mmCIF file with all atom_site columns, C-alpha atoms and ligand atoms in Angstrom:
data_model
loop_
_atom_site.group_PDB
_atom_site.id
_atom_site.type_symbol
_atom_site.label_atom_id
_atom_site.label_alt_id
_atom_site.label_comp_id
_atom_site.label_asym_id
_atom_site.label_entity_id
_atom_site.label_seq_id
_atom_site.pdbx_PDB_ins_code
_atom_site.Cartn_x
_atom_site.Cartn_y
_atom_site.Cartn_z
_atom_site.occupancy
_atom_site.B_iso_or_equiv
_atom_site.pdbx_formal_charge
_atom_site.auth_seq_id
_atom_site.auth_comp_id
_atom_site.auth_asym_id
_atom_site.auth_atom_id
_atom_site.pdbx_PDB_model_num
ATOM   1   C  CA  . MET G 1 1   ? -57.952 9.485  -2.577  1.00 0.00 ? 1   MET G CA  1
ATOM   2   C  CA  . PHE G 1 2   ? -57.796 13.117 -3.634  1.00 0.00 ? 2   PHE G CA  1
ATOM   3   C  CA  . ASP G 1 3   ? -58.006 14.223 -0.009  1.00 0.00 ? 3   ASP G CA  1
ATOM   4   C  CA  . GLU G 1 4   ? -54.517 12.861 0.397   1.00 0.00 ? 4   GLU G CA  1
ATOM   5   C  CA  . LEU G 1 5   ? -53.015 14.855 -2.454  1.00 0.00 ? 5   LEU G CA  1
ATOM   6   C  CA  . THR G 1 6   ? -52.109 18.506 -2.306  1.00 0.00 ? 6   THR G CA  1
ATOM   7   C  CA  . ASP G 1 7   ? -54.630 20.890 -3.820  1.00 0.00 ? 7   ASP G CA  1
ATOM   8   C  CA  . LEU G 1 8   ? -52.271 21.841 -6.608  1.00 0.00 ? 8   LEU G CA  1
ATOM   9   C  CA  . TYR G 1 9   ? -51.620 18.269 -7.658  1.00 0.00 ? 9   TYR G CA  1
ATOM   10  C  CA  . GLN G 1 10  ? -55.313 17.498 -7.415  1.00 0.00 ? 10  GLN G CA  1
ATOM   11  C  CA  . GLN G 1 11  ? -56.154 20.430 -9.669  1.00 0.00 ? 11  GLN G CA  1
ATOM   12  C  CA  . VAL G 1 12  ? -53.639 19.437 -12.336 1.00 0.00 ? 12  VAL G CA  1
ATOM   13  C  CA  . ILE G 1 13  ? -54.849 15.826 -12.370 1.00 0.00 ? 13  ILE G CA  1
ATOM   14  C  CA  . LEU G 1 14  ? -58.526 16.810 -12.507 1.00 0.00 ? 14  LEU G CA  1
ATOM   15  C  CA  . ASP G 1 15  ? -57.849 19.374 -15.232 1.00 0.00 ? 15  ASP G CA  1
ATOM   16  C  CA  . HIS G 1 16  ? -56.039 16.830 -17.418 1.00 0.00 ? 16  HIS G CA  1
ATOM   17  C  CA  . SER G 1 17  ? -58.648 14.127 -16.816 1.00 0.00 ? 17  SER G CA  1
ATOM   18  C  CA  . ARG G 1 18  ? -61.548 16.440 -17.669 1.00 0.00 ? 18  ARG G CA  1
ATOM   19  C  CA  . ALA G 1 19  ? -59.866 18.090 -20.651 1.00 0.00 ? 19  ALA G CA  1
ATOM   20  C  CA  . PRO G 1 20  ? -57.179 15.638 -21.803 1.00 0.00 ? 20  PRO G CA  1
ATOM   21  C  CA  . ARG G 1 21  ? -54.523 17.070 -24.138 1.00 0.00 ? 21  ARG G CA  1
ATOM   22  C  CA  . ASN G 1 22  ? -53.746 15.367 -27.456 1.00 0.00 ? 22  ASN G CA  1
ATOM   23  C  CA  . PHE G 1 23  ? -56.814 13.173 -27.034 1.00 0.00 ? 23  PHE G CA  1
ATOM   24  C  CA  . HIS G 1 24  ? -57.356 11.924 -30.581 1.00 0.00 ? 24  HIS G CA  1
ATOM   25  C  CA  . ALA G 1 25  ? -55.972 9.457  -33.098 1.00 0.00 ? 25  ALA G CA  1
ATOM   26  C  CA  . LEU G 1 26  ? -52.831 10.583 -34.891 1.00 0.00 ? 26  LEU G CA  1
ATOM   27  C  CA  . PRO G 1 27  ? -52.939 10.430 -38.689 1.00 0.00 ? 27  PRO G CA  1
ATOM   28  C  CA  . GLY G 1 28  ? -49.536 9.331  -39.968 1.00 0.00 ? 28  GLY G CA  1
ATOM   29  C  CA  . ALA G 1 29  ? -48.461 7.775  -36.671 1.00 0.00 ? 29  ALA G CA  1
ATOM   30  C  CA  . ASN G 1 30  ? -45.628 5.298  -37.225 1.00 0.00 ? 30  ASN G CA  1
ATOM   31  C  CA  . ARG G 1 31  ? -45.706 3.713  -33.782 1.00 0.00 ? 31  ARG G CA  1
ATOM   32  C  CA  . THR G 1 32  ? -48.696 2.713  -31.706 1.00 0.00 ? 32  THR G CA  1
ATOM   33  C  CA  . ALA G 1 33  ? -49.431 0.508  -28.721 1.00 0.00 ? 33  ALA G CA  1
ATOM   34  C  CA  . GLN G 1 34  ? -52.346 -0.385 -26.499 1.00 0.00 ? 34  GLN G CA  1
ATOM   35  C  CA  . GLY G 1 35  ? -52.356 -0.746 -22.747 1.00 0.00 ? 35  GLY G CA  1
ATOM   36  C  CA  . HIS G 1 36  ? -54.955 -2.325 -20.505 1.00 0.00 ? 36  HIS G CA  1
ATOM   37  C  CA  . ASN G 1 37  ? -55.255 -2.251 -16.725 1.00 0.00 ? 37  ASN G CA  1
ATOM   38  C  CA  . PRO G 1 38  ? -57.818 -4.940 -15.837 1.00 0.00 ? 38  PRO G CA  1
ATOM   39  C  CA  . LEU G 1 39  ? -57.815 -4.049 -12.133 1.00 0.00 ? 39  LEU G CA  1
ATOM   40  C  CA  . CYS G 1 40  ? -59.354 -0.651 -12.817 1.00 0.00 ? 40  CYS G CA  1
ATOM   41  C  CA  . GLY G 1 41  ? -60.676 -1.074 -16.370 1.00 0.00 ? 41  GLY G CA  1
ATOM   42  C  CA  . ASP G 1 42  ? -58.362 1.515  -17.916 1.00 0.00 ? 42  ASP G CA  1
ATOM   43  C  CA  . ASN G 1 43  ? -57.640 1.296  -21.635 1.00 0.00 ? 43  ASN G CA  1
ATOM   44  C  CA  . VAL G 1 44  ? -55.228 3.486  -23.522 1.00 0.00 ? 44  VAL G CA  1
ATOM   45  C  CA  . THR G 1 45  ? -53.999 3.561  -27.101 1.00 0.00 ? 45  THR G CA  1
ATOM   46  C  CA  . LEU G 1 46  ? -50.900 5.639  -27.690 1.00 0.00 ? 46  LEU G CA  1
ATOM   47  C  CA  . TYR G 1 47  ? -49.888 7.002  -31.105 1.00 0.00 ? 47  TYR G CA  1
ATOM   48  C  CA  . LEU G 1 48  ? -46.418 8.298  -31.908 1.00 0.00 ? 48  LEU G CA  1
ATOM   49  C  CA  . LEU G 1 49  ? -44.876 9.976  -34.902 1.00 0.00 ? 49  LEU G CA  1
ATOM   50  C  CA  . THR G 1 50  ? -41.124 9.574  -34.612 1.00 0.00 ? 50  THR G CA  1
ATOM   51  C  CA  . ASP G 1 51  ? -38.336 10.747 -36.884 1.00 0.00 ? 51  ASP G CA  1
ATOM   52  C  CA  . GLY G 1 52  ? -35.068 9.065  -35.985 1.00 0.00 ? 52  GLY G CA  1
ATOM   53  C  CA  . ASP G 1 53  ? -34.704 9.612  -32.262 1.00 0.00 ? 53  ASP G CA  1
ATOM   54  C  CA  . LEU G 1 54  ? -37.094 12.552 -32.195 1.00 0.00 ? 54  LEU G CA  1
ATOM   55  C  CA  . ILE G 1 55  ? -40.711 12.250 -31.031 1.00 0.00 ? 55  ILE G CA  1
ATOM   56  C  CA  . ARG G 1 56  ? -42.330 14.755 -33.377 1.00 0.00 ? 56  ARG G CA  1
ATOM   57  C  CA  . ASP G 1 57  ? -45.883 14.215 -32.204 1.00 0.00 ? 57  ASP G CA  1
ATOM   58  C  CA  . LEU G 1 58  ? -47.930 11.904 -30.043 1.00 0.00 ? 58  LEU G CA  1
ATOM   59  C  CA  . SER G 1 59  ? -51.520 11.462 -28.962 1.00 0.00 ? 59  SER G CA  1
ATOM   60  C  CA  . PHE G 1 60  ? -53.778 9.005  -27.202 1.00 0.00 ? 60  PHE G CA  1
ATOM   61  C  CA  . GLN G 1 61  ? -57.288 7.623  -27.037 1.00 0.00 ? 61  GLN G CA  1
ATOM   62  C  CA  . GLY G 1 62  ? -58.969 5.468  -24.473 1.00 0.00 ? 62  GLY G CA  1
ATOM   63  C  CA  . SER G 1 63  ? -61.183 5.296  -21.447 1.00 0.00 ? 63  SER G CA  1
ATOM   64  C  CA  . GLY G 1 64  ? -60.457 4.957  -17.801 1.00 0.00 ? 64  GLY G CA  1
ATOM   65  C  CA  . CYS G 1 65  ? -60.229 6.654  -14.459 1.00 0.00 ? 65  CYS G CA  1
ATOM   66  C  CA  . ALA G 1 66  ? -59.049 10.212 -13.814 1.00 0.00 ? 66  ALA G CA  1
ATOM   67  C  CA  . ILE G 1 67  ? -55.529 9.073  -12.906 1.00 0.00 ? 67  ILE G CA  1
ATOM   68  C  CA  . SER G 1 68  ? -54.933 7.038  -16.064 1.00 0.00 ? 68  SER G CA  1
ATOM   69  C  CA  . LYS G 1 69  ? -56.383 9.723  -18.321 1.00 0.00 ? 69  LYS G CA  1
ATOM   70  C  CA  . ALA G 1 70  ? -54.431 12.531 -16.661 1.00 0.00 ? 70  ALA G CA  1
ATOM   71  C  CA  . SER G 1 71  ? -51.263 10.440 -16.810 1.00 0.00 ? 71  SER G CA  1
ATOM   72  C  CA  . ALA G 1 72  ? -51.674 9.813  -20.555 1.00 0.00 ? 72  ALA G CA  1
ATOM   73  C  CA  . SER G 1 73  ? -52.490 13.479 -21.148 1.00 0.00 ? 73  SER G CA  1
ATOM   74  C  CA  . LEU G 1 74  ? -49.412 14.698 -19.271 1.00 0.00 ? 74  LEU G CA  1
ATOM   75  C  CA  . LEU G 1 75  ? -47.270 12.065 -20.983 1.00 0.00 ? 75  LEU G CA  1
ATOM   76  C  CA  . THR G 1 76  ? -48.228 13.340 -24.429 1.00 0.00 ? 76  THR G CA  1
ATOM   77  C  CA  . GLU G 1 77  ? -47.765 16.957 -23.392 1.00 0.00 ? 77  GLU G CA  1
ATOM   78  C  CA  . THR G 1 78  ? -44.356 16.244 -21.839 1.00 0.00 ? 78  THR G CA  1
ATOM   79  C  CA  . LEU G 1 79  ? -42.861 14.103 -24.596 1.00 0.00 ? 79  LEU G CA  1
ATOM   80  C  CA  . LYS G 1 80  ? -43.751 16.122 -27.680 1.00 0.00 ? 80  LYS G CA  1
ATOM   81  C  CA  . GLY G 1 81  ? -40.471 17.262 -29.228 1.00 0.00 ? 81  GLY G CA  1
ATOM   82  C  CA  . ARG G 1 82  ? -38.342 15.147 -26.869 1.00 0.00 ? 82  ARG G CA  1
ATOM   83  C  CA  . THR G 1 83  ? -36.040 12.306 -27.905 1.00 0.00 ? 83  THR G CA  1
ATOM   84  C  CA  . ILE G 1 84  ? -36.636 8.583  -27.481 1.00 0.00 ? 84  ILE G CA  1
ATOM   85  C  CA  . PRO G 1 85  ? -33.714 8.225  -24.999 1.00 0.00 ? 85  PRO G CA  1
ATOM   86  C  CA  . GLU G 1 86  ? -35.225 11.074 -22.951 1.00 0.00 ? 86  GLU G CA  1
ATOM   87  C  CA  . ALA G 1 87  ? -38.593 9.306  -23.026 1.00 0.00 ? 87  ALA G CA  1
ATOM   88  C  CA  . ARG G 1 88  ? -37.052 6.069  -21.751 1.00 0.00 ? 88  ARG G CA  1
ATOM   89  C  CA  . THR G 1 89  ? -35.279 7.935  -18.939 1.00 0.00 ? 89  THR G CA  1
ATOM   90  C  CA  . LEU G 1 90  ? -38.550 9.629  -17.986 1.00 0.00 ? 90  LEU G CA  1
ATOM   91  C  CA  . PHE G 1 91  ? -40.290 6.242  -17.912 1.00 0.00 ? 91  PHE G CA  1
ATOM   92  C  CA  . ASP G 1 92  ? -37.706 5.001  -15.390 1.00 0.00 ? 92  ASP G CA  1
ATOM   93  C  CA  . HIS G 1 93  ? -38.121 8.112  -13.263 1.00 0.00 ? 93  HIS G CA  1
ATOM   94  C  CA  . VAL G 1 94  ? -41.931 8.044  -13.419 1.00 0.00 ? 94  VAL G CA  1
ATOM   95  C  CA  . ARG G 1 95  ? -41.980 4.380  -12.451 1.00 0.00 ? 95  ARG G CA  1
ATOM   96  C  CA  . ALA G 1 96  ? -39.649 5.058  -9.514  1.00 0.00 ? 96  ALA G CA  1
ATOM   97  C  CA  . MET G 1 97  ? -41.761 8.042  -8.475  1.00 0.00 ? 97  MET G CA  1
ATOM   98  C  CA  . VAL G 1 98  ? -45.151 6.289  -8.484  1.00 0.00 ? 98  VAL G CA  1
ATOM   99  C  CA  . THR G 1 99  ? -43.750 3.327  -6.559  1.00 0.00 ? 99  THR G CA  1
ATOM   100 C  CA  . THR G 1 100 ? -41.635 5.268  -4.015  1.00 0.00 ? 100 THR G CA  1
ATOM   101 C  CA  . GLY G 1 101 ? -42.830 8.885  -4.086  1.00 0.00 ? 101 GLY G CA  1
ATOM   102 C  CA  . LEU G 1 102 ? -39.316 10.067 -4.940  1.00 0.00 ? 102 LEU G CA  1
ATOM   103 C  CA  . THR G 1 103 ? -39.229 12.739 -7.661  1.00 0.00 ? 103 THR G CA  1
ATOM   104 C  CA  . GLN G 1 104 ? -36.432 13.828 -9.979  1.00 0.00 ? 104 GLN G CA  1
ATOM   105 C  CA  . PRO G 1 105 ? -35.913 17.393 -11.241 1.00 0.00 ? 105 PRO G CA  1
ATOM   106 C  CA  . ASN G 1 106 ? -36.533 16.373 -14.870 1.00 0.00 ? 106 ASN G CA  1
ATOM   107 C  CA  . LEU G 1 107 ? -40.090 15.203 -14.118 1.00 0.00 ? 107 LEU G CA  1
ATOM   108 C  CA  . GLY G 1 108 ? -41.581 18.705 -14.180 1.00 0.00 ? 108 GLY G CA  1
ATOM   109 C  CA  . LYS G 1 109 ? -45.384 18.576 -14.080 1.00 0.00 ? 109 LYS G CA  1
ATOM   110 C  CA  . LEU G 1 110 ? -45.306 14.783 -13.969 1.00 0.00 ? 110 LEU G CA  1
ATOM   111 C  CA  . ALA G 1 111 ? -44.406 15.166 -10.277 1.00 0.00 ? 111 ALA G CA  1
ATOM   112 C  CA  . VAL G 1 112 ? -48.150 15.589 -9.610  1.00 0.00 ? 112 VAL G CA  1
ATOM   113 C  CA  . PHE G 1 113 ? -48.307 11.773 -9.567  1.00 0.00 ? 113 PHE G CA  1
ATOM   114 C  CA  . ALA G 1 114 ? -45.820 11.385 -6.703  1.00 0.00 ? 114 ALA G CA  1
ATOM   115 C  CA  . GLY G 1 115 ? -48.672 10.982 -4.190  1.00 0.00 ? 115 GLY G CA  1
ATOM   116 C  CA  . VAL G 1 116 ? -49.969 7.959  -6.087  1.00 0.00 ? 116 VAL G CA  1
ATOM   117 C  CA  . HIS G 1 117 ? -47.364 5.720  -4.416  1.00 0.00 ? 117 HIS G CA  1
ATOM   118 C  CA  . LYS G 1 118 ? -49.500 5.767  -1.258  1.00 0.00 ? 118 LYS G CA  1
ATOM   119 C  CA  . PHE G 1 119 ? -52.285 4.038  -3.184  1.00 0.00 ? 119 PHE G CA  1
ATOM   120 C  CA  . PRO G 1 120 ? -50.906 0.780  -4.613  1.00 0.00 ? 120 PRO G CA  1
ATOM   121 C  CA  . ALA G 1 121 ? -54.034 0.086  -6.669  1.00 0.00 ? 121 ALA G CA  1
ATOM   122 C  CA  . ARG G 1 122 ? -53.660 3.432  -8.457  1.00 0.00 ? 122 ARG G CA  1
ATOM   123 C  CA  . VAL G 1 123 ? -49.988 2.967  -9.303  1.00 0.00 ? 123 VAL G CA  1
ATOM   124 C  CA  . LYS G 1 124 ? -51.015 0.781  -12.245 1.00 0.00 ? 124 LYS G CA  1
ATOM   125 C  CA  . CYS G 1 125 ? -53.412 3.475  -13.461 1.00 0.00 ? 125 CYS G CA  1
ATOM   126 C  CA  . ALA G 1 126 ? -50.645 6.085  -13.470 1.00 0.00 ? 126 ALA G CA  1
ATOM   127 C  CA  . ILE G 1 127 ? -48.011 3.884  -15.081 1.00 0.00 ? 127 ILE G CA  1
ATOM   128 C  CA  . LEU G 1 128 ? -50.255 2.314  -17.749 1.00 0.00 ? 128 LEU G CA  1
ATOM   129 C  CA  . PRO G 1 129 ? -49.694 4.957  -20.473 1.00 0.00 ? 129 PRO G CA  1
ATOM   130 C  CA  . TRP G 1 130 ? -45.941 4.738  -19.816 1.00 0.00 ? 130 TRP G CA  1
ATOM   131 C  CA  . HIS G 1 131 ? -45.959 0.986  -20.362 1.00 0.00 ? 131 HIS G CA  1
ATOM   132 C  CA  . ALA G 1 132 ? -47.830 1.619  -23.606 1.00 0.00 ? 132 ALA G CA  1
ATOM   133 C  CA  . LEU G 1 133 ? -45.180 4.181  -24.550 1.00 0.00 ? 133 LEU G CA  1
ATOM   134 C  CA  . ILE G 1 134 ? -42.333 1.710  -24.072 1.00 0.00 ? 134 ILE G CA  1
ATOM   135 C  CA  . ALA G 1 135 ? -44.275 -0.951 -25.970 1.00 0.00 ? 135 ALA G CA  1
ATOM   136 C  CA  . ALA G 1 136 ? -44.755 1.501  -28.851 1.00 0.00 ? 136 ALA G CA  1
ATOM   137 C  CA  . LEU G 1 137 ? -41.061 2.426  -28.856 1.00 0.00 ? 137 LEU G CA  1
ATOM   138 C  CA  . ASP G 1 138 ? -40.112 -1.253 -28.785 1.00 0.00 ? 138 ASP G CA  1
ATOM   139 C  CA  . GLY G 1 139 ? -42.496 -2.036 -31.627 1.00 0.00 ? 139 GLY G CA  1
ATOM   140 C  CA  . GLN G 1 140 ? -44.442 -4.464 -29.476 1.00 0.00 ? 140 GLN G CA  1
ATOM   141 C  CA  . VAL G 1 141 ? -47.566 -5.722 -31.223 1.00 0.00 ? 141 VAL G CA  1
ATOM   142 C  CA  . GLN G 1 142 ? -49.385 -7.390 -28.343 1.00 0.00 ? 142 GLN G CA  1
ATOM   143 C  CA  . PRO G 1 143 ? -51.331 -5.050 -26.047 1.00 0.00 ? 143 PRO G CA  1
ATOM   144 C  CA  . VAL G 1 144 ? -49.544 -4.492 -22.754 1.00 0.00 ? 144 VAL G CA  1
ATOM   145 C  CA  . THR G 1 145 ? -51.356 -5.307 -19.568 1.00 0.00 ? 145 THR G CA  1
ATOM   146 C  CA  . THR G 1 146 ? -50.459 -4.188 -16.077 1.00 0.00 ? 146 THR G CA  1
ATOM   147 C  CA  . GLU G 1 147 ? -51.283 -7.711 -14.913 1.00 0.00 ? 147 GLU G CA  1
ATOM   148 C  CA  . LYS G 1 148 ? -47.933 -9.167 -15.892 1.00 0.00 ? 148 LYS G CA  1
ATOM   149 C  CA  . ASP G 1 149 ? -45.745 -7.272 -13.455 1.00 0.00 ? 149 ASP G CA  1
ATOM   150 C  CA  . ASP G 1 150 ? -46.188 -5.368 -10.241 1.00 0.00 ? 150 ASP G CA  1
ATOM   151 C  CA  . THR G 1 151 ? -45.912 -1.863 -11.610 1.00 0.00 ? 151 THR G CA  1
HETATM 152 ZN ZN1 . ZN  C 2 .   ? -57.471 3.487  -13.274 1.00 0.00 ? 201 ZN  C ZN1 1
#
């Protein structure tokens, strides 16, 4: 699929999948959630340390394809120091982007995943860490799976 993406986007995704940022457990995390994408075999565990509405720190662990790993890596890099309302807005914009290809100015580097909308099977890989994020923010205990809805 990488042939279809621009070189720049390909480089960012490969870089983050090979050397994921914040790829470790987070001691002192007060919110955590797991996500599973059975279609591809991606697993992600997201850890957050929040203080009121502020996301002080976050990290992830897991295994999966380049898209899911790069998406989780960029998620953690993007959301550190942001607020929970900002994170929820970004989730909406990321979900719209990976399903339609339409980007918003606030997406920044996350726009590298815009090309994913052309590959329906990979949309779930890209959105998986974001579903885990929302589950963590909502205090959901059950692991989220991409099986239960179409994004
Ligand atoms: Zn995947």
